[in-house]
């Protein structure tokens, strides 16, 4: 793991590199951005990017790449930034990652590349995510994608779902010369990137540009197709001539706590709340027809501590909520959300009610939510997840007045594909069984990955599964061996 | 885009559309629905499929003007298109030979009950259809139902056609006459379905209702369509839309369906105002044109 001694494009001696501070990400002021949906992070300019890139220690065995689910060659692309060849840097990332403008924004780098950066032993880690975003955006502005030129193989692959894992599979396989058709259930492409992650974290224009690029490469898309209902996996393979199918249908039905009052008007699942906002633009009612509860001057809480919870509550704040709470039953240390999002949310004025859980929702007697009856918790012994189990403190109940509560406590497997595909193995929770290396399912020619295999996880883990699946689908299509 | 190959009012405010949707037409089974979005700014609404023709690649739907989207939909004509139609969604009706099946259709729900009645008949059941409507003009699909039923009973709220009364009156009569009923399928307004459920619960007659909760994606993602079934949350889009009527919490269904009533009314009022202005402008244009022609 010692720094390389090969001749480097980086002019700074090793000792000097540690002295360069991590370049701060320019961002919209907290007090302005909590009232709009424009992006929070504004992105590096070329000077900031080059300055940050100079900090890379160019390890001989880069642990950043080893810890990247899609294996981005970090050292190489960062060196190209130092050299000032930003387009080459973007092309280098694209060898392993078809959605760099997305991962540069939403990937939890602290759990992957940056978490293992050698610099972090002494100082702050290299801003790999920020650099990735910079070159992806630069490439987009220049509008000079290099289209791969590959001979067609004559094989056809169906990809079910246009979220991050499906798009990764499509992007990788089209570059191997296979025909790829992506089926999407909703009217818009992008899956969770479009219906789930809000504009202020991931502008929809970014997704549209990535999709345009994939179309240019030859990927075909068909919206309004619910595979399992509109057409089955068997029909795709036997009637429509697809040689392989990748299932990336994503997370499923929202979970509820099973406490009294969850059916009151004003109680949403995070999926519904975010879908109304992001996909259906309900906050622009009546210009858009889909309605949602008007949040202006209302008190809103989200239940849960993940990225989805923060996306929901930060959206509520931007839509005029007077009070915006995160109610989480464990403490800060156990919160699964990305560190940067928690930090941003705190700056914006979100009120974090840690070690707290609702036990009941209360109403006005006409079915509308008025409050959450909550209980304070303390941490007991570690549970099966290794985290200390929250235990209610007797007599700590209190009522928190609320007009809207958003449940962001996880999802269960969507059953549609599994229940209409004979022989497709599932685990006891209903998720599709797939090999963790090859992403093969129990059905020959059928592969699966992302949340429909693992349960709710992150964009980059779904893309990692897509990457492995694409490789394994290519092998299968090339040698015909199952 | 999904082209409308045929559009025709079948009753005041109730229109039947035939749509080009080959994938859906191949797969549709009675009891299933589509979600449609008319235009870019439109909402997604669930609509039950009335029928399909796999050979022609078409499906038919029957729509009653209630809110903005259904009014807008019913202003479309043959040759127009709908931006998005996705389906067939939901589990199909469980069609078997039960013996005697009573199919109850209320209002526009009759159009949704019809394909199931036909399927029950094909499966060898004795089918008794009961149709209820507010008034004579709103009785729909009578001939179609007669063709697939052993008996058809009709009620109107105002007595303007057939018998005055409600569908439950007819169902009660059947029960009192000692008719053996193995299954009741009721599709219509929630109040009607609840009344049917209450009646058959006492008689221990297995009863199925088709629910119409608020829904966005219809594919098991948003969770908006949750309904307490036997005290447990179920999702109409993937677990339904048909459920055992005796296990449905109708009170919660009514309450949740009222969630956006104010917004819906506002939306409709603005739509109607805009439509009226458009008509007025059109009339002015026409009279100008007539005047000009007159001058010439």
XYZ file of C-alpha atoms in Angstrom:
778
model
C 0.000 0.000 0.000
C 3.013 2.281 -0.169
C 2.795 5.285 -2.464
C 4.058 4.542 -5.939
C 7.462 5.682 -7.043
C 6.655 5.511 -10.766
C 6.920 8.752 -12.622
C 3.740 10.656 -11.919
C 1.969 13.517 -13.643
C 1.463 15.010 -10.202
C 4.149 17.681 -9.660
C 3.787 17.776 -5.886
C 6.157 15.737 -3.706
C 4.366 13.246 -1.464
C 4.962 15.266 1.697
C 3.399 18.360 0.139
C 0.253 16.552 -0.943
C -0.871 15.963 2.638
C -0.577 19.682 3.311
C -3.152 20.635 0.688
C -6.491 20.901 2.504
C -9.516 19.040 1.154
C -11.238 21.508 -1.156
C -14.676 22.485 0.094
C -17.687 21.808 -2.078
C -19.358 25.102 -2.974
C -22.984 24.908 -1.883
C -26.155 26.972 -1.836
C -26.524 28.778 1.526
C -28.652 26.678 3.899
C -31.159 29.456 4.453
C -31.842 29.878 0.760
C -31.759 26.272 -0.355
C -34.273 25.110 2.239
C -36.846 27.079 0.263
C -36.046 25.814 -3.227
C -35.480 22.565 -5.109
C -32.254 23.627 -6.828
C -29.199 21.517 -6.185
C -27.526 21.922 -2.792
C -23.985 21.173 -3.988
C -22.852 23.428 -6.817
C -19.839 21.427 -7.978
C -16.109 22.125 -8.270
C -14.698 24.448 -10.906
C -11.565 23.304 -12.805
C -9.221 25.047 -10.335
C -10.818 23.428 -7.284
C -10.848 20.064 -9.041
C -7.190 20.246 -9.992
C -6.241 21.407 -6.496
C -8.159 18.523 -4.925
C -6.727 16.015 -7.391
C -3.210 17.015 -6.371
C -3.876 15.464 -2.942
C -4.012 11.896 -4.311
C -1.159 9.770 -2.931
C -1.323 7.436 -5.967
C -1.082 4.274 -3.883
C 0.481 1.262 -5.597
C -2.442 -0.838 -4.428
C -5.349 1.597 -4.472
C -7.802 0.540 -1.773
C -10.283 3.117 -3.118
C -10.789 1.044 -6.274
C -10.907 -2.203 -4.308
C -13.718 -0.772 -2.224
C -15.742 0.599 -5.116
C -18.683 -1.695 -5.940
C -18.135 -1.032 -9.666
C -14.325 -0.774 -9.449
C -13.782 2.772 -10.766
C -10.050 3.317 -11.482
C -9.782 6.256 -9.129
C -6.037 6.775 -9.220
C -5.993 6.870 -13.018
C -8.878 9.278 -13.466
C -7.560 11.580 -10.744
C -4.171 11.678 -12.424
C -5.857 12.717 -15.674
C -7.496 15.602 -13.788
C -4.064 16.662 -12.550
C -2.938 16.574 -16.175
C -5.899 18.760 -17.100
C -7.428 16.198 -19.475
C -10.920 16.156 -17.983
C -12.547 14.375 -20.931
C -10.042 11.534 -20.697
C -10.768 11.378 -16.972
C -14.485 11.026 -17.708
C -13.823 8.319 -20.289
C -11.683 6.479 -17.737
C -14.557 6.473 -15.216
C -17.000 5.345 -17.893
C -14.982 2.181 -18.414
C -16.439 0.991 -15.112
C -19.372 3.263 -14.317
C -22.092 4.217 -16.806
C -23.670 6.798 -14.468
C -20.796 8.933 -13.099
C -22.870 12.120 -12.816
C -25.292 10.163 -10.625
C -22.827 8.360 -8.360
C -20.736 11.520 -8.046
C -23.790 12.968 -6.316
C -25.547 10.221 -4.381
C -22.949 7.545 -3.596
C -22.056 7.152 0.110
C -18.329 7.559 -0.602
C -17.488 7.347 3.098
C -18.565 3.689 3.022
C -16.563 2.888 -0.113
C -13.694 4.682 -1.879
C -13.161 7.595 0.493
C -13.620 5.418 3.555
C -10.508 3.471 2.581
C -8.474 6.397 1.253
C -4.943 6.301 2.704
C -5.094 10.063 3.332
C -7.879 9.567 5.854
C -5.405 7.975 8.280
C -3.859 11.409 8.789
C -6.096 14.030 7.188
C -9.401 14.182 5.335
C -9.807 11.672 2.503
C -9.534 12.645 -1.149
C -12.816 14.130 -2.445
C -13.336 11.304 -4.923
C -17.084 11.792 -5.255
C -16.673 15.514 -5.858
C -14.022 14.841 -8.513
C -16.153 12.190 -10.193
C -19.053 14.613 -10.354
C -16.804 17.353 -11.723
C -15.522 15.338 -14.692
C -18.953 13.867 -15.449
C -20.497 17.341 -15.518
C -17.579 18.692 -17.550
C -18.028 15.966 -20.137
C -21.750 16.701 -20.247
C -21.163 20.414 -20.830
C -18.679 19.668 -23.600
C -21.192 17.304 -25.148
C -18.511 15.044 -26.531
C -19.311 11.495 -25.590
C -17.211 8.932 -27.335
C -19.519 6.274 -28.733
C -18.029 2.802 -28.590
C -17.762 1.048 -31.943
C -18.436 -2.654 -31.462
C -19.581 -5.362 -33.874
C -23.096 -6.668 -33.090
C -23.275 -10.124 -31.547
C -26.846 -10.791 -32.629
C -27.883 -11.519 -29.028
C -30.807 -9.769 -27.343
C -31.093 -8.930 -23.662
C -34.188 -7.685 -21.825
C -33.616 -5.515 -18.794
C -36.536 -5.220 -16.390
C -36.485 -1.866 -14.615
C -34.685 1.342 -15.585
C -33.209 2.146 -12.177
C -29.487 2.257 -11.422
C -28.851 -1.487 -11.700
C -30.851 -1.915 -14.912
C -29.159 1.062 -16.550
C -25.749 -0.289 -15.562
C -26.513 -3.655 -17.147
C -27.852 -1.946 -20.278
C -24.856 0.378 -20.564
C -22.316 -2.403 -20.083
C -23.968 -4.889 -22.456
C -24.595 -2.442 -25.298
C -20.854 -1.791 -25.256
C -20.292 -5.515 -25.808
C -22.377 -5.452 -28.961
C -25.563 -7.032 -27.598
C -28.998 -5.624 -28.351
C -30.560 -4.288 -25.158
C -34.158 -3.337 -24.460
C -35.116 -1.851 -21.095
C -38.691 -2.221 -19.810
C -40.005 0.311 -17.297
C -43.292 0.108 -15.391
C -43.700 3.854 -14.874
C -44.206 6.493 -17.550
C -40.765 7.948 -16.938
C -37.357 6.261 -17.076
C -34.842 6.196 -14.231
C -36.559 4.261 -11.453
C -35.650 5.461 -7.975
C -33.356 8.113 -9.465
C -36.491 9.800 -10.792
C -39.340 8.959 -8.430
C -37.301 8.694 -5.240
C -34.302 11.020 -5.084
C -35.309 14.691 -5.075
C -34.166 17.350 -7.489
C -32.035 19.156 -4.873
C -29.806 16.091 -4.570
C -29.984 14.751 -8.112
C -31.386 17.058 -10.824
C -33.625 15.156 -13.234
C -31.823 16.797 -16.135
C -28.757 14.711 -15.195
C -30.767 11.510 -15.603
C -32.241 12.673 -18.893
C -28.743 13.367 -20.225
C -27.486 9.945 -19.139
C -30.515 8.325 -20.791
C -29.942 10.285 -24.005
C -26.383 9.003 -24.056
C -27.587 5.439 -23.646
C -30.084 5.902 -26.463
C -27.250 7.201 -28.650
C -25.359 4.017 -27.864
C -28.367 2.054 -29.091
C -30.193 1.024 -25.921
C -33.950 0.748 -26.543
C -36.460 1.757 -23.876
C -40.126 0.849 -23.462
C -42.146 2.564 -20.725
C -45.568 1.530 -19.353
C -44.637 -2.159 -19.223
C -45.051 -3.980 -15.922
C -43.110 -7.175 -16.466
C -45.047 -9.967 -14.809
C -48.335 -8.352 -15.782
C -48.024 -6.731 -19.231
C -45.633 -9.443 -20.380
C -44.020 -12.290 -18.451
C -40.352 -13.273 -18.282
C -41.231 -16.486 -20.149
C -42.956 -14.554 -22.915
C -39.949 -12.258 -23.268
C -37.675 -15.277 -23.696
C -39.865 -17.593 -25.733
C -42.042 -15.248 -27.770
C -40.032 -12.058 -28.064
C -36.689 -13.747 -28.606
C -34.625 -12.390 -25.731
C -31.606 -14.593 -25.032
C -31.236 -13.381 -21.449
C -33.218 -11.328 -18.967
C -31.971 -9.144 -16.127
C -34.442 -8.390 -13.329
C -33.750 -5.106 -11.558
C -37.206 -4.185 -10.341
C -36.000 -2.474 -7.183
C -37.469 -2.074 -3.767
C -41.060 -2.968 -3.224
C -43.997 -2.181 -1.023
C -43.474 0.256 1.805
C -43.474 -1.113 5.335
C -45.623 0.336 8.061
C -45.153 -0.014 11.809
C -48.525 -1.602 12.493
C -49.352 1.013 15.141
C -52.861 2.485 15.552
C -53.759 5.371 13.251
C -51.492 4.606 10.291
C -54.516 4.871 7.993
C -55.315 8.449 8.941
C -55.290 11.023 6.172
C -51.938 12.760 6.366
C -49.932 9.582 6.957
C -47.891 8.732 3.872
C -45.301 6.142 2.993
C -42.046 7.782 1.918
C -42.450 6.121 -1.483
C -45.838 7.732 -2.025
C -44.777 11.098 -0.602
C -41.645 11.282 -2.755
C -43.395 9.906 -5.847
C -46.080 12.572 -5.604
C -43.378 15.235 -5.390
C -40.655 13.969 -7.724
C -42.521 12.018 -10.377
C -45.953 13.630 -10.348
C -44.932 17.197 -9.396
C -47.877 17.379 -7.003
C -46.419 20.500 -5.396
C -47.210 22.297 -8.640
C -50.926 21.493 -8.272
C -53.148 22.639 -9.951
C -50.794 23.149 -12.923
C -50.111 19.448 -12.477
C -53.175 17.348 -11.705
C -51.825 15.007 -9.006
C -52.635 16.510 -5.589
C -50.866 16.254 -2.233
C -51.502 17.688 1.196
C -50.506 21.380 1.209
C -47.545 21.573 3.590
C -47.356 25.346 4.007
C -47.267 26.217 7.695
C -47.814 22.580 8.674
C -45.806 20.437 11.078
C -44.345 17.407 9.343
C -42.332 14.442 10.614
C -40.592 11.579 8.924
C -40.207 8.288 10.772
C -36.857 6.640 9.991
C -33.180 7.513 9.686
C -32.088 6.545 6.176
C -31.456 8.574 3.029
C -35.087 8.188 1.998
C -36.216 9.667 5.310
C -33.957 12.678 4.850
C -35.021 13.139 1.223
C -38.651 13.197 2.365
C -38.261 15.629 5.247
C -35.957 17.996 3.380
C -38.563 18.058 0.588
C -41.272 18.852 3.146
C -39.218 21.778 4.429
C -38.836 23.109 0.896
C -42.594 22.849 0.408
C -43.243 25.251 3.271
C -43.437 23.047 6.364
C -43.254 25.106 9.575
C -41.627 22.358 11.625
C -39.810 19.426 10.054
C -38.793 16.551 12.320
C -36.832 13.363 11.879
C -38.060 10.793 14.388
C -35.500 8.011 14.731
C -35.546 5.272 17.343
C -31.772 4.905 17.665
C -29.032 7.540 18.067
C -27.006 9.579 15.542
C -24.295 6.936 15.448
C -26.667 4.282 14.071
C -28.334 6.482 11.440
C -27.942 4.807 8.063
C -28.159 8.069 6.058
C -25.083 9.477 4.295
C -23.050 11.761 6.575
C -23.235 14.640 4.085
C -27.038 14.480 3.947
C -27.365 14.507 7.751
C -25.030 17.496 7.883
C -26.966 19.323 5.158
C -30.284 18.581 6.838
C -29.035 19.936 10.171
C -27.841 23.132 8.464
C -31.252 23.546 6.835
C -33.060 23.461 10.156
C -34.432 19.925 10.373
C -35.249 19.026 13.992
C -33.784 15.602 14.815
C -35.734 13.731 17.502
C -33.268 10.941 18.203
C -34.021 7.888 20.364
C -37.715 8.466 19.791
C -40.437 6.324 18.252
C -44.139 6.834 17.572
C -46.477 4.382 19.296
C -49.754 5.720 17.946
C -51.143 8.369 15.608
C -53.953 10.618 16.829
C -56.679 12.251 14.755
C -59.266 15.018 14.825
C -62.059 12.465 14.932
C -62.686 12.963 11.200
C -59.813 10.813 10.044
C -57.144 13.529 9.753
C -53.820 13.234 11.563
C -53.227 15.707 14.411
C -50.305 14.247 16.387
C -47.939 11.359 16.927
C -47.821 9.866 20.402
C -44.119 9.139 20.875
C -41.956 7.409 23.409
C -38.283 8.083 24.185
C -35.841 5.197 23.886
C -32.523 4.156 25.348
C -30.009 1.785 23.806
C -29.808 -1.693 25.262
C -27.890 -4.805 24.206
C -26.823 -5.252 20.555
C -29.446 -6.979 18.361
C -29.018 -9.303 15.358
C -27.875 -6.350 13.206
C -25.052 -5.676 15.665
C -26.535 -2.330 16.580
C -27.656 -1.613 20.120
C -31.342 -2.292 20.433
C -33.570 0.663 21.343
C -35.677 0.050 24.457
C -38.645 2.301 25.389
C -38.240 4.375 28.538
C -41.272 3.872 30.780
C -43.411 6.944 31.314
C -41.658 9.004 28.620
C -44.676 9.290 26.310
C -45.440 12.665 24.769
C -47.619 13.946 21.930
C -45.956 15.696 19.002
C -48.485 17.805 17.024
C -48.321 16.912 13.316
C -50.358 17.402 10.164
C -48.309 15.009 8.076
C -46.248 11.944 8.995
C -44.111 10.119 6.457
C -43.166 6.499 7.126
C -39.637 5.760 5.871
C -38.885 2.535 7.702
C -38.091 0.269 4.768
C -39.746 -1.828 2.102
C -40.665 -5.433 1.403
C -40.183 -7.402 -1.804
C -42.446 -6.520 -4.730
C -44.140 -9.850 -5.579
C -45.161 -9.300 -9.236
C -42.246 -10.869 -11.146
C -41.712 -13.700 -8.657
C -45.365 -14.736 -8.646
C -45.569 -14.854 -12.454
C -42.264 -16.597 -13.201
C -42.419 -20.337 -12.495
C -39.179 -21.762 -11.143
C -37.725 -18.437 -10.047
C -36.344 -19.060 -6.570
C -36.985 -16.593 -3.771
C -35.778 -16.353 -0.193
C -38.062 -16.477 2.820
C -38.693 -12.733 2.640
C -39.743 -13.015 -1.006
C -36.631 -11.494 -2.582
C -35.217 -13.148 -5.709
C -32.366 -15.585 -5.079
C -29.306 -14.683 -7.112
C -25.675 -15.753 -6.866
C -23.659 -12.968 -5.249
C -20.888 -13.210 -7.877
C -22.707 -14.038 -11.119
C -26.173 -12.666 -10.236
C -27.621 -15.835 -11.781
C -31.087 -16.837 -10.560
C -32.452 -20.363 -10.377
C -33.814 -19.953 -13.927
C -31.344 -20.450 -16.796
C -30.837 -17.216 -18.733
C -32.397 -15.101 -15.991
C -30.252 -12.816 -13.844
C -31.232 -10.444 -11.050
C -29.667 -7.751 -8.903
C -30.216 -4.629 -6.861
C -32.868 -4.132 -4.219
C -35.088 -6.965 -5.537
C -32.294 -9.351 -4.473
C -30.775 -7.646 -1.423
C -33.665 -5.616 -0.058
C -33.374 -1.837 0.105
C -29.754 -0.701 -0.313
C -27.943 2.065 -2.177
C -27.643 3.228 -5.782
C -23.992 2.176 -5.973
C -24.614 -1.320 -4.571
C -27.370 -1.796 -7.159
C -24.942 -0.622 -9.842
C -22.307 -3.028 -8.537
C -24.769 -5.898 -8.929
C -25.567 -4.644 -12.430
C -21.882 -4.626 -13.269
C -21.379 -8.230 -12.126
C -24.554 -9.295 -13.913
C -23.483 -7.665 -17.178
C -20.188 -9.524 -17.088
C -21.883 -12.788 -16.314
C -24.618 -12.250 -18.942
C -21.905 -11.537 -21.507
C -20.103 -14.762 -20.547
C -23.356 -16.712 -20.778
C -24.220 -15.235 -24.195
C -20.696 -15.888 -25.450
C -20.205 -19.492 -24.337
C -23.795 -20.614 -23.851
C -22.884 -22.324 -20.576
C -25.188 -22.096 -17.593
C -49.109 7.080 -27.017
C -52.230 4.952 -27.030
C -54.683 5.699 -29.824
C -58.425 5.825 -29.266
C -59.952 3.810 -32.097
C -63.514 4.319 -30.963
C -65.190 6.609 -28.444
C -68.897 6.828 -27.763
C -71.151 8.005 -24.952
C -73.282 5.090 -23.749
C -75.184 7.155 -21.163
C -75.087 10.777 -20.049
C -71.563 11.399 -18.740
C -70.502 7.785 -19.347
C -68.298 7.045 -22.321
C -66.821 3.852 -23.727
C -63.372 3.988 -25.286
C -61.641 1.386 -27.388
C -57.867 1.848 -27.186
C -55.002 0.402 -29.158
C -52.990 -1.414 -26.488
C -51.813 -4.715 -27.974
C -49.668 -5.843 -25.045
C -52.484 -5.241 -22.553
C -55.111 -6.802 -24.835
C -53.101 -10.038 -25.006
C -52.946 -10.392 -21.231
C -56.140 -8.891 -19.816
C -58.383 -11.026 -17.616
C -61.658 -10.028 -15.955
C -61.184 -7.968 -12.804
C -57.976 -6.252 -13.921
C -57.433 -2.553 -14.475
C -55.151 -0.080 -16.203
C -53.596 3.126 -14.951
C -53.683 5.957 -17.408
C -52.258 9.435 -17.731
C -53.785 11.592 -20.425
C -51.092 14.223 -20.897
C -47.765 15.375 -19.484
C -49.169 17.273 -16.485
C -51.869 14.688 -15.878
C -52.437 12.525 -12.826
C -52.365 8.731 -12.956
C -55.805 7.196 -12.437
C -56.872 3.551 -12.254
C -59.673 2.450 -14.601
C -61.074 -1.082 -14.796
C -60.814 -2.789 -18.163
C -64.225 -3.671 -19.559
C -63.096 -5.986 -22.310
C -60.268 -6.769 -24.683
C -59.703 -8.097 -28.165
C -56.300 -9.799 -28.398
C -56.646 -10.236 -32.177
C -57.268 -6.551 -32.831
C -54.919 -5.543 -30.022
C -57.513 -3.330 -28.360
C -59.010 -2.909 -24.917
C -62.161 -1.078 -23.888
C -62.768 1.037 -20.828
C -65.890 2.777 -19.569
C -65.437 6.130 -17.887
C -67.850 8.289 -15.926
C -67.175 12.032 -15.698
C -66.570 12.750 -12.024
C -63.416 14.829 -11.552
C -61.173 16.819 -13.868
C -59.327 13.832 -15.326
C -62.462 11.860 -16.143
C -64.127 14.962 -17.630
C -61.053 15.586 -19.741
C -60.925 11.944 -20.770
C -64.576 12.022 -21.800
C -63.892 15.056 -23.977
C -61.563 12.912 -26.117
C -62.808 11.363 -29.333
C -62.005 8.688 -31.882
C -58.547 9.386 -33.294
C -57.245 11.159 -30.179
C -54.531 9.586 -28.049
C -53.805 8.983 -24.378
C -50.182 9.489 -23.330
C -49.784 6.507 -21.012
C -51.787 3.351 -20.415
C -50.230 0.633 -18.295
C -51.602 -2.749 -17.324
C -53.282 -5.087 -16.972
C -52.813 -4.488 -13.248
C -54.103 -6.274 -10.188
C -54.967 -9.920 -9.742
C -57.662 -11.264 -12.090
C -61.035 -12.339 -10.678
C -60.981 -15.910 -9.414
C -63.216 -17.517 -11.994
C -64.360 -21.045 -11.202
C -67.551 -23.023 -11.302
C -69.013 -22.061 -7.932
C -72.623 -22.973 -8.785
C -74.785 -19.863 -8.626
C -73.081 -16.499 -8.789
C -74.843 -13.189 -8.253
C -73.059 -10.312 -9.977
C -74.042 -6.896 -8.633
C -73.145 -3.786 -10.612
C -73.853 -0.283 -9.383
C -73.696 2.649 -11.796
C -70.555 2.625 -13.906
C -69.418 -0.386 -11.829
C -71.723 -2.391 -14.090
C -69.142 -2.040 -16.856
C -66.537 -3.595 -14.574
C -68.873 -6.355 -13.419
C -69.817 -7.322 -16.969
C -66.595 -9.136 -18.030
C -66.645 -11.122 -14.773
C -70.291 -12.072 -15.294
C -69.414 -13.313 -18.782
C -66.447 -15.276 -17.426
C -68.537 -16.849 -14.652
C -71.052 -17.925 -17.278
C -68.348 -19.449 -19.463
C -67.065 -21.348 -16.426
C -70.479 -23.020 -16.137
C -72.068 -21.001 -13.352
C -75.667 -19.973 -13.140
C -75.311 -16.189 -13.287
C -77.850 -13.770 -11.842
C -77.003 -10.136 -12.552
C -78.371 -7.251 -10.542
C -77.888 -3.773 -11.958
C -78.548 -0.596 -10.062
C -78.531 2.973 -11.345
C -79.716 6.358 -10.183
C -82.101 6.774 -13.075
C -83.183 5.166 -16.353
C -80.608 6.862 -18.582
C -77.745 5.596 -16.412
C -78.613 1.911 -16.770
C -75.792 0.587 -18.919
C -74.882 -2.713 -20.610
C -78.315 -4.222 -20.023
C -78.352 -6.142 -23.313
C -74.767 -7.319 -22.906
C -75.540 -8.607 -19.401
C -78.703 -10.354 -20.558
C -76.624 -12.264 -23.089
C -74.387 -13.757 -20.377
C -76.827 -14.062 -17.473
C -79.549 -16.528 -16.591
C -81.498 -13.681 -15.065
C -81.066 -9.918 -14.938
C -82.691 -7.705 -12.307
C -82.655 -3.941 -12.566
C -83.366 -1.226 -10.053
C -83.361 2.553 -10.324
C -83.212 4.862 -7.329
C -86.047 6.995 -8.724
C -88.132 4.215 -10.222
C -87.851 5.707 -13.735
C -86.991 2.271 -15.135
C -87.662 -1.271 -13.948
C -88.106 -1.483 -10.164
C -87.651 1.436 -7.807
C -85.148 0.671 -5.095
C -81.611 -0.516 -4.546
C -79.602 -3.542 -5.614
C -79.692 -4.792 -2.031
C -83.510 -5.027 -2.241
C -83.152 -7.471 -5.118
C -80.403 -9.414 -3.401
C -82.513 -9.656 -0.229
C -85.439 -10.933 -2.303
C -83.266 -13.650 -3.815
C -82.096 -14.698 -0.377
C -85.636 -14.647 1.041
C -86.909 -16.723 -1.876
C -84.451 -19.385 -0.829
C -82.207 -19.034 -3.882
C -78.992 -20.892 -3.259
C -76.168 -18.363 -3.756
C -72.577 -19.591 -3.770
C -70.841 -16.311 -4.513
C -71.683 -12.624 -4.762
C -69.451 -10.243 -6.718
C -70.300 -6.583 -6.104
C -68.720 -3.695 -7.990
C -69.898 -0.119 -7.639
C -69.903 2.813 -5.239
C -68.380 2.067 -1.826
C -71.726 2.607 -0.051
C -73.316 -0.009 -2.294
C -70.530 -2.516 -1.797
C -70.687 -1.996 1.960
C -74.474 -2.492 1.982
C -74.120 -5.721 -0.017
C -71.386 -6.924 2.352
C -73.542 -6.247 5.404
C -76.462 -8.116 3.892
C -74.512 -11.217 2.883
C -72.443 -11.327 6.074
C -75.553 -12.258 8.037
C -76.332 -14.996 5.520
C -72.762 -16.251 5.413
C -72.585 -15.896 1.625
C -69.049 -15.557 0.269
C -68.854 -12.053 -1.199
C -66.153 -10.369 -3.225
C -65.850 -6.632 -3.870
C -63.542 -4.724 -6.228
C -61.959 -1.752 -4.453
C -60.970 1.586 -5.927
C -58.631 3.286 -3.454
C -56.253 6.147 -4.228
C -53.378 4.808 -6.293
C -50.340 6.237 -8.078
C -48.068 3.641 -9.640
C -50.337 0.604 -9.363
C -47.343 -1.739 -9.317
C -46.669 -2.213 -5.616
C -44.361 0.703 -5.004
C -46.156 3.697 -3.478
C -48.436 2.083 -0.912
C -51.166 4.700 -1.390
C -53.803 2.023 -2.027
C -53.471 0.340 1.367
C -56.716 -0.856 2.892
C -57.190 -2.717 6.176
C -58.290 -6.256 5.307
C -59.082 -8.273 8.409
C -57.139 -5.677 10.407
C -53.996 -6.025 8.297
C -52.823 -3.517 5.659
C -53.128 -4.887 2.141
C -52.412 -3.177 -1.151
C -55.218 -3.080 -3.708
C -52.793 -2.900 -6.649
C -50.929 -6.144 -5.963
C -53.061 -7.989 -3.375
C -56.364 -6.917 -4.981
C -58.305 -5.124 -6.333
C -60.805 -7.845 -5.343
C -61.101 -8.729 -1.671
C -63.377 -10.706 0.620
C -66.083 -8.115 1.313
C -66.550 -9.317 4.876
C -62.938 -8.491 5.758
C -62.758 -4.998 4.219
C -62.671 -1.961 6.504
C -65.004 0.233 4.415
C -64.877 3.091 6.893
C -61.149 3.583 6.339
C -61.613 3.218 2.576
C -64.215 6.005 2.543
C -62.063 8.225 4.740
C -58.889 7.725 2.696
C -60.716 8.262 -0.612
C -61.871 11.652 0.693
C -58.290 12.807 1.322
C -58.064 15.057 -1.734
C -61.712 16.050 -2.050
C -61.003 19.800 -1.794
C -58.193 19.609 -4.332
C -60.336 17.491 -6.653
C -63.183 20.010 -6.506
C -60.839 22.912 -7.121
C -59.258 21.107 -10.050
C -62.640 20.331 -11.582
C -63.937 23.880 -11.085
C -60.879 25.366 -12.786
C -61.139 22.876 -15.614
C -64.829 23.641 -16.150
C -64.211 27.383 -16.023
C -61.449 27.060 -18.637
C -63.627 24.779 -20.756
C -66.525 27.250 -20.570
C -64.248 30.120 -21.610
C -62.968 28.049 -24.488
C -66.515 27.265 -25.598
C -67.487 30.925 -25.294
C -64.440 31.978 -27.307
C -65.285 29.336 -29.865
C -68.871 30.586 -30.076
C -67.675 34.163 -30.585
C -65.348 32.938 -33.331
C -68.166 31.017 -34.963
C -70.625 33.892 -34.879
C -67.929 36.184 -36.290
C -67.342 33.662 -39.050
C -71.060 33.410 -39.720
C -71.343 37.194 -39.753
C -68.408 37.425 -42.162
C -69.940 34.811 -44.447
C -73.170 36.777 -44.278
C -71.362 39.962 -45.259
C -69.900 38.257 -48.264
